[in-house]
mmCIF file of C-alpha atoms and ligand atoms in Angstrom:
data_model
loop_
_atom_site.group_PDB
_atom_site.id
_atom_site.type_symbol
_atom_site.label_atom_id
_atom_site.label_comp_id
_atom_site.label_asym_id
_atom_site.label_seq_id
_atom_site.Cartn_x
_atom_site.Cartn_y
_atom_site.Cartn_z
ATOM 1 C CA UNK A 84 63.995 18.972 -10.282
ATOM 2 C CA UNK A 85 64.582 21.160 -7.110
ATOM 3 C CA UNK A 86 67.078 19.855 -4.692
ATOM 4 C CA UNK A 87 65.317 19.516 -1.181
ATOM 5 C CA UNK A 88 67.090 21.686 1.568
ATOM 6 C CA UNK A 89 66.938 21.726 5.354
ATOM 7 C CA UNK A 90 64.737 24.783 4.977
ATOM 8 C CA UNK A 91 62.099 22.747 3.253
ATOM 9 C CA UNK A 92 61.715 20.235 6.090
ATOM 10 C CA UNK A 93 61.802 23.072 8.691
ATOM 11 C CA UNK A 94 58.874 24.629 6.872
ATOM 12 C CA UNK A 95 57.052 21.603 6.520
ATOM 13 C CA UNK A 96 57.501 20.431 10.124
ATOM 14 C CA UNK A 97 56.960 24.013 11.501
ATOM 15 C CA UNK A 98 60.236 24.156 13.368
ATOM 16 C CA UNK A 99 63.403 26.020 12.861
ATOM 17 C CA UNK A 100 66.396 24.966 10.661
ATOM 18 C CA UNK A 101 68.678 24.407 13.759
ATOM 19 C CA UNK A 102 65.918 21.957 15.223
ATOM 20 C CA UNK A 103 65.842 19.969 12.087
ATOM 21 C CA UNK A 104 69.652 19.809 12.208
ATOM 22 C CA UNK A 105 69.567 18.779 15.818
ATOM 23 C CA UNK A 106 66.993 15.987 15.054
ATOM 24 C CA UNK A 107 69.205 14.577 12.138
ATOM 25 C CA UNK A 108 72.346 14.683 14.396
ATOM 26 C CA UNK A 109 70.566 13.692 17.493
ATOM 27 C CA UNK A 110 72.105 16.733 19.254
ATOM 28 C CA UNK A 111 70.698 18.666 22.442
ATOM 29 C CA UNK A 112 67.422 17.814 24.218
ATOM 30 C CA UNK A 113 64.647 17.167 21.951
ATOM 31 C CA UNK A 114 61.111 16.135 22.740
ATOM 32 C CA UNK A 115 59.794 12.985 21.104
ATOM 33 C CA UNK A 116 57.099 15.022 19.635
ATOM 34 C CA UNK A 117 59.648 17.329 17.934
ATOM 35 C CA UNK A 118 61.587 14.195 16.639
ATOM 36 C CA UNK A 119 58.316 12.571 15.149
ATOM 37 C CA UNK A 120 57.232 15.884 13.612
ATOM 38 C CA UNK A 121 60.756 16.270 11.735
ATOM 39 C CA UNK A 122 60.883 12.798 10.821
ATOM 40 C CA UNK A 123 57.524 12.764 9.381
ATOM 41 C CA UNK A 124 58.273 15.857 7.301
ATOM 42 C CA UNK A 125 61.536 14.312 6.044
ATOM 43 C CA UNK A 126 59.544 11.040 5.111
ATOM 44 C CA UNK A 127 56.819 13.013 3.375
ATOM 45 C CA UNK A 128 59.176 15.169 1.325
ATOM 46 C CA UNK A 129 61.524 12.238 0.787
ATOM 47 C CA UNK A 130 64.454 13.984 2.165
ATOM 48 C CA UNK A 131 67.593 12.206 2.887
ATOM 49 C CA UNK A 132 70.164 14.014 4.900
ATOM 50 C CA UNK A 133 73.593 14.549 3.559
ATOM 51 C CA UNK A 134 75.766 11.933 5.141
ATOM 52 C CA UNK A 135 78.936 13.673 4.187
ATOM 53 C CA UNK A 136 77.973 16.817 5.802
ATOM 54 C CA UNK A 137 77.005 14.908 8.923
ATOM 55 C CA UNK A 138 80.357 13.169 8.921
ATOM 56 C CA UNK A 139 82.244 16.392 8.749
ATOM 57 C CA UNK A 140 80.114 17.660 11.599
ATOM 58 C CA UNK A 141 80.654 14.537 13.912
ATOM 59 C CA UNK A 142 83.885 13.773 12.761
ATOM 60 C CA UNK A 143 82.614 9.984 12.634
ATOM 61 C CA UNK A 144 81.999 8.084 9.394
ATOM 62 C CA UNK A 145 79.820 5.438 11.288
ATOM 63 C CA UNK A 146 81.781 2.947 8.878
ATOM 64 C CA UNK A 147 83.546 -0.178 10.152
ATOM 65 C CA UNK A 148 85.832 -2.306 8.152
ATOM 66 C CA UNK A 149 85.685 -6.115 8.446
ATOM 67 C CA UNK A 150 88.631 -8.090 7.245
ATOM 68 C CA UNK A 151 88.147 -11.839 6.806
ATOM 69 C CA UNK A 152 90.182 -14.420 4.672
ATOM 70 C CA UNK A 153 87.280 -15.465 2.743
ATOM 71 C CA UNK A 154 83.526 -15.531 3.148
ATOM 72 C CA UNK A 155 83.269 -18.610 1.241
ATOM 73 C CA UNK A 156 84.739 -20.435 4.293
ATOM 74 C CA UNK A 157 81.780 -21.174 6.261
ATOM 75 C CA UNK A 158 83.172 -20.190 9.556
ATOM 76 C CA UNK A 159 84.108 -16.679 8.418
ATOM 77 C CA UNK A 160 80.935 -16.326 6.200
ATOM 78 C CA UNK A 161 78.824 -17.081 9.308
ATOM 79 C CA UNK A 162 81.038 -14.709 11.465
ATOM 80 C CA UNK A 163 80.593 -11.988 8.746
ATOM 81 C CA UNK A 164 76.830 -12.456 8.844
ATOM 82 C CA UNK A 165 76.867 -11.792 12.649
ATOM 83 C CA UNK A 166 79.261 -9.018 12.850
ATOM 84 C CA UNK A 167 77.435 -7.155 10.018
ATOM 85 C CA UNK A 168 74.123 -7.633 11.812
ATOM 86 C CA UNK A 169 75.390 -6.556 15.250
ATOM 87 C CA UNK A 170 77.038 -3.414 13.666
ATOM 88 C CA UNK A 171 73.785 -2.611 11.827
ATOM 89 C CA UNK A 172 71.971 -2.779 15.113
ATOM 90 C CA UNK A 173 74.697 -0.597 16.557
ATOM 91 C CA UNK A 174 74.032 2.046 13.925
ATOM 92 C CA UNK A 175 77.187 1.287 11.862
ATOM 93 C CA UNK A 176 77.591 0.767 8.128
ATOM 94 C CA UNK A 177 80.064 -2.046 7.060
ATOM 95 C CA UNK A 178 82.833 -2.403 4.406
ATOM 96 C CA UNK A 179 83.847 -6.080 3.983
ATOM 97 C CA UNK A 180 87.273 -6.937 2.747
ATOM 98 C CA UNK A 181 87.744 -10.343 1.614
ATOM 99 C CA UNK A 182 91.561 -10.687 1.791
ATOM 100 C CA UNK A 183 91.480 -14.118 -0.184
ATOM 101 C CA UNK A 184 94.431 -15.374 1.982
ATOM 102 C CA UNK A 185 96.495 -12.778 0.056
ATOM 103 C CA UNK A 186 98.767 -10.255 2.084
ATOM 104 C CA UNK A 187 99.113 -7.947 -0.718
ATOM 105 C CA UNK A 188 95.449 -7.655 -0.993
ATOM 106 C CA UNK A 189 94.725 -7.288 2.796
ATOM 107 C CA UNK A 190 97.385 -4.488 2.964
ATOM 108 C CA UNK A 191 95.648 -2.542 -0.017
ATOM 109 C CA UNK A 192 92.329 -3.092 1.727
ATOM 110 C CA UNK A 193 93.544 -1.963 4.900
ATOM 111 C CA UNK A 194 95.002 1.263 3.308
ATOM 112 C CA UNK A 195 91.837 2.017 1.483
ATOM 113 C CA UNK A 196 89.572 1.536 4.624
ATOM 114 C CA UNK A 197 91.830 3.726 6.514
ATOM 115 C CA UNK A 198 91.620 6.248 3.694
ATOM 116 C CA UNK A 199 87.711 5.982 4.028
ATOM 117 C CA UNK A 200 88.069 7.017 7.634
ATOM 118 C CA UNK A 201 86.393 4.041 9.093
ATOM 119 C CA UNK A 202 85.555 4.342 12.885
ATOM 120 C CA UNK A 203 87.061 0.945 13.533
ATOM 121 C CA UNK A 204 88.157 -2.375 12.212
ATOM 122 C CA UNK A 205 87.470 -6.054 12.965
ATOM 123 C CA UNK A 206 90.190 -8.237 11.822
ATOM 124 C CA UNK A 207 89.882 -12.065 11.355
ATOM 125 C CA UNK A 208 92.340 -12.556 8.457
ATOM 126 C CA UNK A 209 95.158 -15.140 8.561
ATOM 127 C CA UNK A 210 97.873 -13.301 6.995
ATOM 128 C CA UNK A 211 100.924 -12.353 9.231
ATOM 129 C CA UNK A 212 103.470 -9.569 9.279
ATOM 130 C CA UNK A 213 101.296 -6.879 7.901
ATOM 131 C CA UNK A 214 103.083 -3.694 8.916
ATOM 132 C CA UNK A 215 100.139 -1.361 8.808
ATOM 133 C CA UNK A 216 98.787 -3.089 11.959
ATOM 134 C CA UNK A 217 101.742 -2.023 13.986
ATOM 135 C CA UNK A 218 101.018 1.607 13.318
ATOM 136 C CA UNK A 219 97.152 1.936 12.565
ATOM 137 C CA UNK A 220 96.015 4.470 15.030
ATOM 138 C CA UNK A 221 92.200 3.494 15.258
ATOM 139 C CA UNK A 222 90.304 1.282 17.234
ATOM 140 C CA UNK A 223 90.679 -2.380 16.344
ATOM 141 C CA UNK A 224 89.392 -5.930 17.425
ATOM 142 C CA UNK A 225 91.011 -9.072 16.566
ATOM 143 C CA UNK A 226 89.335 -12.503 16.248
ATOM 144 C CA UNK A 227 91.745 -15.231 17.324
ATOM 145 C CA UNK A 228 94.803 -13.490 16.027
ATOM 146 C CA UNK A 229 97.385 -11.437 17.994
ATOM 147 C CA UNK A 230 98.282 -8.183 16.378
ATOM 148 C CA UNK A 231 99.695 -5.798 19.011
ATOM 149 C CA UNK A 232 99.506 -5.883 22.997
ATOM 150 C CA UNK A 233 96.737 -3.106 22.910
ATOM 151 C CA UNK A 234 94.620 -4.629 20.489
ATOM 152 C CA UNK A 235 91.914 -6.907 22.093
ATOM 153 C CA UNK A 236 91.039 -10.375 20.985
ATOM 154 C CA UNK A 237 88.004 -12.220 21.006
ATOM 155 C CA UNK A 238 88.360 -16.035 20.487
ATOM 156 C CA UNK A 239 86.665 -19.261 21.535
ATOM 157 C CA UNK A 240 88.227 -21.315 24.287
ATOM 158 C CA UNK A 241 90.811 -22.929 21.990
ATOM 159 C CA UNK A 242 92.526 -24.819 24.584
ATOM 160 C CA UNK A 243 89.436 -26.219 26.137
ATOM 161 C CA UNK A 244 88.293 -27.239 22.616
ATOM 162 C CA UNK A 245 91.605 -29.013 21.819
ATOM 163 C CA UNK A 246 91.405 -30.891 25.133
ATOM 164 C CA UNK A 247 87.697 -31.653 24.539
ATOM 165 C CA UNK A 248 88.434 -33.194 21.128
ATOM 166 C CA UNK A 249 91.311 -35.326 22.287
ATOM 167 C CA UNK A 250 89.503 -36.565 25.310
ATOM 168 C CA UNK A 251 86.430 -37.507 23.235
ATOM 169 C CA UNK A 252 88.660 -39.494 20.785
ATOM 170 C CA UNK A 253 90.510 -41.300 23.707
ATOM 171 C CA UNK A 254 87.401 -42.212 25.493
ATOM 172 C CA UNK A 255 86.153 -43.782 22.274
ATOM 173 C CA UNK A 256 89.241 -46.159 22.231
ATOM 174 C CA UNK A 257 91.588 -44.162 19.919
ATOM 175 C CA UNK A 258 95.344 -44.511 20.647
ATOM 176 C CA UNK A 259 96.958 -43.201 17.576
ATOM 177 C CA UNK A 260 95.550 -39.904 17.442
ATOM 178 C CA UNK A 261 96.813 -37.373 14.634
ATOM 179 C CA UNK A 262 96.234 -33.568 14.824
ATOM 180 C CA UNK A 263 96.006 -31.799 11.470
ATOM 181 C CA UNK A 264 96.274 -27.989 11.720
ATOM 182 C CA UNK A 265 97.502 -24.812 9.830
ATOM 183 C CA UNK A 266 100.464 -23.184 10.841
ATOM 184 C CA UNK A 267 100.189 -19.655 12.353
ATOM 185 C CA UNK A 268 102.450 -17.312 14.161
ATOM 186 C CA UNK A 269 103.239 -18.882 17.590
ATOM 187 C CA UNK A 270 101.139 -16.272 19.627
ATOM 188 C CA UNK A 271 97.892 -16.490 17.705
ATOM 189 C CA UNK A 272 95.014 -17.750 19.886
ATOM 190 C CA UNK A 273 93.931 -20.760 17.656
ATOM 191 C CA UNK A 274 97.325 -22.354 18.144
ATOM 192 C CA UNK A 275 96.079 -23.289 21.651
ATOM 193 C CA UNK A 276 94.263 -26.129 19.939
ATOM 194 C CA UNK A 277 97.641 -27.668 19.106
ATOM 195 C CA UNK A 278 99.095 -26.861 22.518
ATOM 196 C CA UNK A 279 96.108 -28.573 24.157
ATOM 197 C CA UNK A 280 96.292 -31.614 21.791
ATOM 198 C CA UNK A 281 100.065 -32.196 22.998
ATOM 199 C CA UNK A 282 99.315 -31.706 26.577
ATOM 200 C CA UNK A 283 96.467 -34.011 26.549
ATOM 201 C CA UNK A 284 98.227 -36.602 24.583
ATOM 202 C CA UNK A 285 101.144 -36.543 26.950
ATOM 203 C CA UNK A 286 98.653 -36.748 29.925
ATOM 204 C CA UNK A 287 97.361 -40.100 28.367
ATOM 205 C CA UNK A 288 100.761 -41.211 27.862
ATOM 206 C CA UNK A 289 100.330 -41.352 24.001
ATOM 207 C CA UNK A 290 102.775 -40.304 21.367
ATOM 208 C CA UNK A 291 101.620 -36.996 19.458
ATOM 209 C CA UNK A 292 101.635 -36.867 15.711
ATOM 210 C CA UNK A 293 100.918 -33.684 13.759
ATOM 211 C CA UNK A 294 100.245 -33.041 10.231
ATOM 212 C CA UNK A 295 100.664 -29.201 9.145
ATOM 213 C CA UNK A 296 99.480 -27.420 6.094
ATOM 214 C CA UNK A 297 99.291 -23.832 5.321
ATOM 215 C CA UNK A 298 95.857 -21.929 5.796
ATOM 216 C CA UNK A 299 96.419 -20.661 2.386
ATOM 217 C CA UNK A 300 96.917 -24.101 0.754
ATOM 218 C CA UNK A 301 94.349 -24.859 -2.070
ATOM 219 C CA UNK A 302 91.662 -27.726 -1.471
ATOM 220 C CA UNK A 303 93.670 -29.793 -3.970
ATOM 221 C CA UNK A 304 96.912 -29.384 -1.956
ATOM 222 C CA UNK A 305 95.139 -30.138 1.192
ATOM 223 C CA UNK A 306 93.574 -33.236 -0.220
ATOM 224 C CA UNK A 307 97.071 -34.381 -1.421
ATOM 225 C CA UNK A 308 98.429 -33.783 2.130
ATOM 226 C CA UNK A 309 95.655 -35.588 3.664
ATOM 227 C CA UNK A 310 95.787 -38.724 1.274
ATOM 228 C CA UNK A 311 99.476 -39.098 1.877
ATOM 229 C CA UNK A 312 98.884 -38.911 5.631
ATOM 230 C CA UNK A 313 96.425 -41.660 5.663
ATOM 231 C CA UNK A 314 98.170 -43.899 3.145
ATOM 232 C CA UNK A 315 101.491 -43.778 4.836
ATOM 233 C CA UNK A 316 99.943 -44.186 8.422
ATOM 234 C CA UNK A 317 97.413 -47.061 8.504
ATOM 235 C CA UNK A 318 97.750 -47.055 12.260
ATOM 236 C CA UNK A 319 96.078 -43.801 12.696
ATOM 237 C CA UNK A 320 92.674 -44.480 14.387
ATOM 238 C CA UNK A 321 91.585 -40.984 15.488
ATOM 239 C CA UNK A 322 91.778 -37.492 13.823
ATOM 240 C CA UNK A 323 91.571 -34.145 15.422
ATOM 241 C CA UNK A 324 91.238 -31.652 12.507
ATOM 242 C CA UNK A 325 91.624 -27.912 13.603
ATOM 243 C CA UNK A 326 88.750 -26.939 11.394
ATOM 244 C CA UNK A 327 85.713 -28.295 9.800
ATOM 245 C CA UNK A 328 86.658 -27.848 6.188
ATOM 246 C CA UNK A 329 89.912 -29.997 6.787
ATOM 247 C CA UNK A 330 87.820 -32.728 8.951
ATOM 248 C CA UNK A 331 85.317 -32.883 5.923
ATOM 249 C CA UNK A 332 88.243 -33.281 3.515
ATOM 250 C CA UNK A 333 89.698 -35.999 5.838
ATOM 251 C CA UNK A 334 86.490 -37.813 5.870
ATOM 252 C CA UNK A 335 86.231 -37.949 2.128
ATOM 253 C CA UNK A 336 89.848 -39.113 1.663
ATOM 254 C CA UNK A 337 89.211 -41.719 4.358
ATOM 255 C CA UNK A 338 86.062 -43.072 2.628
ATOM 256 C CA UNK A 339 87.864 -43.115 -0.666
ATOM 257 C CA UNK A 340 90.771 -45.163 0.811
ATOM 258 C CA UNK A 341 88.277 -47.600 2.171
ATOM 259 C CA UNK A 342 88.782 -46.708 5.692
ATOM 260 C CA UNK A 343 85.701 -47.416 7.966
ATOM 261 C CA UNK A 344 84.495 -44.264 9.736
ATOM 262 C CA UNK A 345 84.021 -44.433 12.818
ATOM 263 C CA UNK A 346 84.680 -48.384 13.226
ATOM 264 C CA UNK A 347 88.483 -48.020 12.268
ATOM 265 C CA UNK A 348 88.926 -44.412 12.123
ATOM 266 C CA UNK A 349 87.098 -41.493 14.177
ATOM 267 C CA UNK A 350 87.251 -37.939 13.256
ATOM 268 C CA UNK A 351 86.419 -34.749 14.964
ATOM 269 C CA UNK A 352 86.672 -31.285 13.564
ATOM 270 C CA UNK A 353 86.530 -27.568 14.978
ATOM 271 C CA UNK A 354 84.269 -24.687 14.258
ATOM 272 C CA UNK A 355 80.592 -25.966 14.025
ATOM 273 C CA UNK A 356 79.319 -23.279 11.408
ATOM 274 C CA UNK A 357 75.741 -23.913 10.518
ATOM 275 C CA UNK A 358 76.439 -24.499 6.827
ATOM 276 C CA UNK A 359 78.867 -27.200 7.650
ATOM 277 C CA UNK A 360 76.675 -28.970 10.159
ATOM 278 C CA UNK A 361 73.949 -28.972 7.419
ATOM 279 C CA UNK A 362 76.220 -30.138 4.580
ATOM 280 C CA UNK A 363 78.132 -32.684 6.500
ATOM 281 C CA UNK A 364 75.811 -33.677 9.319
ATOM 282 C CA UNK A 365 77.832 -36.766 10.227
ATOM 283 C CA UNK A 366 80.677 -34.700 11.343
ATOM 284 C CA UNK A 367 81.518 -34.495 15.057
ATOM 285 C CA UNK A 368 83.009 -31.126 15.918
ATOM 286 C CA UNK A 369 83.842 -28.642 18.426
ATOM 287 C CA UNK A 370 81.374 -25.891 18.120
ATOM 288 C CA UNK A 371 82.705 -22.306 18.535
ATOM 289 C CA UNK A 372 79.987 -19.650 19.616
ATOM 290 C CA UNK A 373 80.068 -17.893 16.395
ATOM 291 C CA UNK A 374 77.292 -15.503 16.996
ATOM 292 C CA UNK A 375 78.563 -14.635 20.487
ATOM 293 C CA UNK A 376 81.935 -14.025 19.279
ATOM 294 C CA UNK A 377 80.662 -11.597 16.719
ATOM 295 C CA UNK A 378 78.490 -9.843 19.466
ATOM 296 C CA UNK A 379 81.532 -9.511 21.726
ATOM 297 C CA UNK A 380 83.654 -8.280 19.104
ATOM 298 C CA UNK A 381 81.267 -5.591 18.221
ATOM 299 C CA UNK A 382 80.600 -4.681 21.870
ATOM 300 C CA UNK A 383 84.358 -4.628 22.312
ATOM 301 C CA UNK A 384 84.887 -2.256 19.298
ATOM 302 C CA UNK A 385 82.119 0.051 20.459
ATOM 303 C CA UNK A 386 83.913 0.356 23.744
ATOM 304 C CA UNK A 387 87.249 1.068 22.091
ATOM 305 C CA UNK A 388 85.666 3.716 19.879
ATOM 306 C CA UNK A 389 84.147 5.457 23.069
ATOM 307 C CA UNK A 390 87.447 5.108 24.788
ATOM 308 C CA UNK A 391 86.118 2.916 27.703
ATOM 309 C CA UNK A 392 88.211 0.032 29.148
ATOM 310 C CA UNK A 393 88.116 -3.360 27.406
ATOM 311 C CA UNK A 394 89.673 -6.704 28.545
ATOM 312 C CA UNK A 395 92.569 -7.570 26.399
ATOM 313 C CA UNK A 396 91.208 -11.130 25.804
ATOM 314 C CA UNK A 397 87.655 -12.456 25.705
ATOM 315 C CA UNK A 398 87.375 -16.256 25.431
ATOM 316 C CA UNK A 399 84.211 -17.854 24.906
ATOM 317 C CA UNK A 400 83.175 -21.524 25.956
ATOM 318 C CA UNK A 401 83.051 -24.203 23.306
ATOM 319 C CA UNK A 402 80.951 -27.384 23.066
ATOM 320 C CA UNK A 403 81.117 -30.800 21.680
ATOM 321 C CA UNK A 404 78.842 -31.757 18.972
ATOM 322 C CA UNK A 405 78.683 -35.630 18.661
ATOM 323 C CA UNK A 406 78.203 -37.046 15.038
ATOM 324 C CA UNK A 407 78.472 -40.382 13.186
ATOM 325 C CA UNK A 408 82.393 -39.700 12.715
ATOM 326 C CA UNK A 409 82.697 -40.646 16.358
ATOM 327 C CA UNK A 410 81.555 -43.942 17.985
ATOM 328 C CA UNK A 411 78.814 -44.070 20.424
ATOM 329 C CA UNK A 412 80.340 -43.668 23.931
ATOM 330 C CA UNK A 413 79.060 -47.065 25.300
ATOM 331 C CA UNK A 414 80.003 -49.096 22.414
HETATM 332 O O1 RIB B 503 87.881 -22.619 9.478
HETATM 333 C C1 RIB B 503 88.615 -21.412 9.737
HETATM 334 C C2 RIB B 503 89.343 -21.457 10.980
HETATM 335 O O2 RIB B 503 90.224 -20.361 11.097
HETATM 336 C C3 RIB B 503 88.512 -21.398 12.358
HETATM 337 O O3 RIB B 503 88.703 -22.397 13.149
HETATM 338 C C4 RIB B 503 88.767 -20.087 12.967
HETATM 339 O O4 RIB B 503 88.849 -20.131 14.560
HETATM 340 C C5 RIB B 503 90.064 -19.589 12.332
HETATM 341 O O5 RIB B 503 91.137 -19.466 13.085
#
């Protein structure tokens, strides 16, 4: 079968080869009539422009790499969906790297993405100390995590979310509130949830109590940690979990141990992804604006690619979603 060439499209559309090339690359001033004519000819002939030739010409691949810990986590799954959609609307193709909470995998992915000459990266992974980020010379936007002073961060208002969670528990009578969270490097943005917990507990004159795990702990390890916590501390009457998966695990452990939720123990999570809200509708949580975070991340990345100014940090407001794991306020 004869391979279609630019000349064939030009002949069909009745324009020159240069005009066809300008339509494909959206270069120079073109009338809508010319664009329509060329596009109709390409579609009739079933002609697909050579992307590699275009890339060589524009020095852009129109590829963006997204690195997440795991799309199996409802927060990152939803974030990825919104990022991919916003990038699609902006004319980009996406390579998704699921780093599986594994620093070596993340490092290899990072090298591969840079080898594919991606135009930019959006990083939402939880592995720290990956050296490549210190030297990467391309536009990058981070979600929640701090990589380098010149890499902008988009996050939800983690501090306000932490305050809101502790206030909600306090107002509903909790006085022995524990905070469960995963340890991150100290300058990461989601650590502000823990700082807000400490400050708000101090403002109420309450003694803080934290329970840490690693972001990379398996579900079984987390369940063991949470069981031990609730077995050893029957006085706990409120839990602020720093993410919804842990909050859901704590809820199931509490029920298994016969703790009455919300009468004796109240629980609030953090994230509010659609899937979690549907699967654990009882769970009260602090809702992150996941779609907005994705849109801002893409807008910020586009600005970085164009070399225009971007704020170093974008913080988006959170909301409280009440649920049956919290008492009614007027109880
Ligand atoms: O559930 C995943 C958590 O890790 C979210 O709270 C998100 O903000 C990230 O830091």
